Amino acid sequence: MSPLPGRSGICACGEISEVTRGSWEEALSGLARQHSGVSYVELSDVSFVDVAGVTALAVTAMGLTEGRVVVQHPPPQLPRVLEMFWPDLPQIEVVRR
């Protein structure tokens, strides 16, 4: 996990799973603290996100008082899980690969 240069957001790489969940949730907490309007989550270098990782993202987005989180280039399972459990979550915008 690392901050995105030049804009509000984070960049992740590898897999988001039980092994990396602590880092993921910590990065999302930091994103929420610094959020103002639009925050970005760049996932083009992420090969897998488990359901708990998607849940952490959804819970973070739902906790924002304003704006949205733009998830860029996620692995295919992330949009599917969002559509299955949070089909009408306006706080998340997904920009597919």
Short mmCIF file of C-alpha atoms in Angstrom, two decimals:
data_model
loop_
_atom_site.label_atom_id
_atom_site.label_comp_id
_atom_site.label_asym_id
_atom_site.label_seq_id
_atom_site.Cartn_x
_atom_site.Cartn_y
_atom_site.Cartn_z
CA MET A 1 0.00 0.00 0.00
CA SER A 2 1.24 3.47 -0.82
CA PRO A 3 -0.21 6.95 -1.30
CA LEU A 4 -1.07 8.07 -4.82
CA PRO A 5 1.23 10.85 -5.98
CA GLY A 6 -0.56 14.05 -6.97
CA ARG A 7 -4.05 13.14 -5.76
CA SER A 8 -5.93 11.93 -2.73
CA GLY A 9 -5.83 8.18 -2.60
CA ILE A 10 -3.96 4.92 -2.21
CA CYS A 11 -2.37 2.38 -4.50
CA ALA A 12 -2.19 -1.33 -3.71
CA CYS A 13 -0.39 -4.23 -5.32
CA GLY A 14 -0.34 -7.99 -4.94
CA GLU A 15 -3.29 -9.63 -3.21
CA ILE A 16 -5.73 -8.32 -0.63
CA SER A 17 -6.51 -11.30 1.59
CA GLU A 18 -6.28 -12.47 5.19
CA VAL A 19 -2.50 -12.10 5.09
CA THR A 20 -2.59 -8.44 3.99
CA ARG A 21 -5.91 -7.38 5.54
CA GLY A 22 -4.31 -5.36 8.36
CA SER A 23 -2.34 -3.22 5.90
CA TRP A 24 -5.40 -2.81 3.67
CA GLU A 25 -7.66 -1.72 6.52
CA GLU A 26 -4.99 0.65 7.84
CA ALA A 27 -4.63 2.22 4.38
CA LEU A 28 -8.41 2.59 4.08
CA SER A 29 -8.59 4.24 7.50
CA GLY A 30 -5.95 6.74 6.42
CA LEU A 31 -7.86 7.34 3.20
CA ALA A 32 -11.04 8.08 5.17
CA ARG A 33 -9.22 10.49 7.50
CA GLN A 34 -7.81 12.47 4.57
CA HIS A 35 -10.90 12.24 2.34
CA SER A 36 -12.40 15.42 0.93
CA GLY A 37 -14.77 15.02 -1.97
CA VAL A 38 -13.17 12.31 -4.12
CA SER A 39 -10.56 9.75 -3.12
CA TYR A 40 -8.94 7.22 -5.44
CA VAL A 41 -8.04 3.58 -4.89
CA GLU A 42 -5.74 2.31 -7.66
CA LEU A 43 -5.83 -1.49 -7.95
CA SER A 44 -4.33 -2.18 -11.39
CA ASP A 45 -1.49 -4.17 -9.77
CA VAL A 46 -3.81 -6.19 -7.52
CA SER A 47 -4.50 -9.74 -8.70
CA PHE A 48 -7.09 -10.73 -6.07
CA VAL A 49 -9.34 -9.18 -3.40
CA ASP A 50 -11.22 -11.47 -1.02
CA VAL A 51 -14.76 -10.74 0.21
CA ALA A 52 -13.48 -9.33 3.51
CA GLY A 53 -11.26 -6.90 1.59
CA VAL A 54 -14.21 -5.71 -0.49
CA THR A 55 -16.27 -5.43 2.70
CA ALA A 56 -13.60 -3.20 4.28
CA LEU A 57 -13.71 -0.96 1.20
CA ALA A 58 -17.53 -0.79 1.25
CA VAL A 59 -17.67 -0.04 4.99
CA THR A 60 -15.06 2.69 4.57
CA ALA A 61 -17.02 4.27 1.72
CA MET A 62 -20.31 4.08 3.63
CA GLY A 63 -18.66 5.88 6.55
CA LEU A 64 -17.74 8.93 4.47
CA THR A 65 -19.84 11.99 5.18
CA GLU A 66 -19.58 13.28 1.60
CA GLY A 67 -18.25 12.46 -1.85
CA ARG A 68 -17.12 9.13 -3.19
CA VAL A 69 -14.28 6.67 -3.63
CA VAL A 70 -13.22 5.95 -7.20
CA VAL A 71 -11.82 2.42 -7.49
CA GLN A 72 -9.63 2.21 -10.57
CA HIS A 73 -8.81 -0.98 -12.46
CA PRO A 74 -9.85 -3.56 -9.86
CA PRO A 75 -9.52 -7.31 -10.32
CA PRO A 76 -12.73 -8.86 -11.71
CA GLN A 77 -14.06 -10.21 -8.41
CA LEU A 78 -14.26 -6.79 -6.72
CA PRO A 79 -17.07 -5.34 -8.88
CA ARG A 80 -18.92 -8.68 -8.72
CA VAL A 81 -18.83 -8.74 -4.92
CA LEU A 82 -19.92 -5.08 -4.74
CA GLU A 83 -22.83 -5.78 -7.09
CA MET A 84 -23.84 -8.85 -5.09
CA PHE A 85 -23.80 -7.33 -1.59
CA TRP A 86 -24.00 -3.54 -2.17
CA PRO A 87 -25.73 -3.07 -5.54
CA ASP A 88 -26.76 0.53 -4.86
CA LEU A 89 -23.73 1.96 -3.07
CA PRO A 90 -23.38 5.49 -4.46
CA GLN A 91 -20.19 6.19 -2.49
CA ILE A 92 -18.16 3.85 -4.71
CA GLU A 93 -17.51 4.35 -8.42
CA VAL A 94 -15.70 1.50 -10.18
CA VAL A 95 -13.59 2.18 -13.27
CA ARG A 96 -12.97 -1.26 -14.76
CA ARG A 97 -9.85 -2.48 -16.48
#
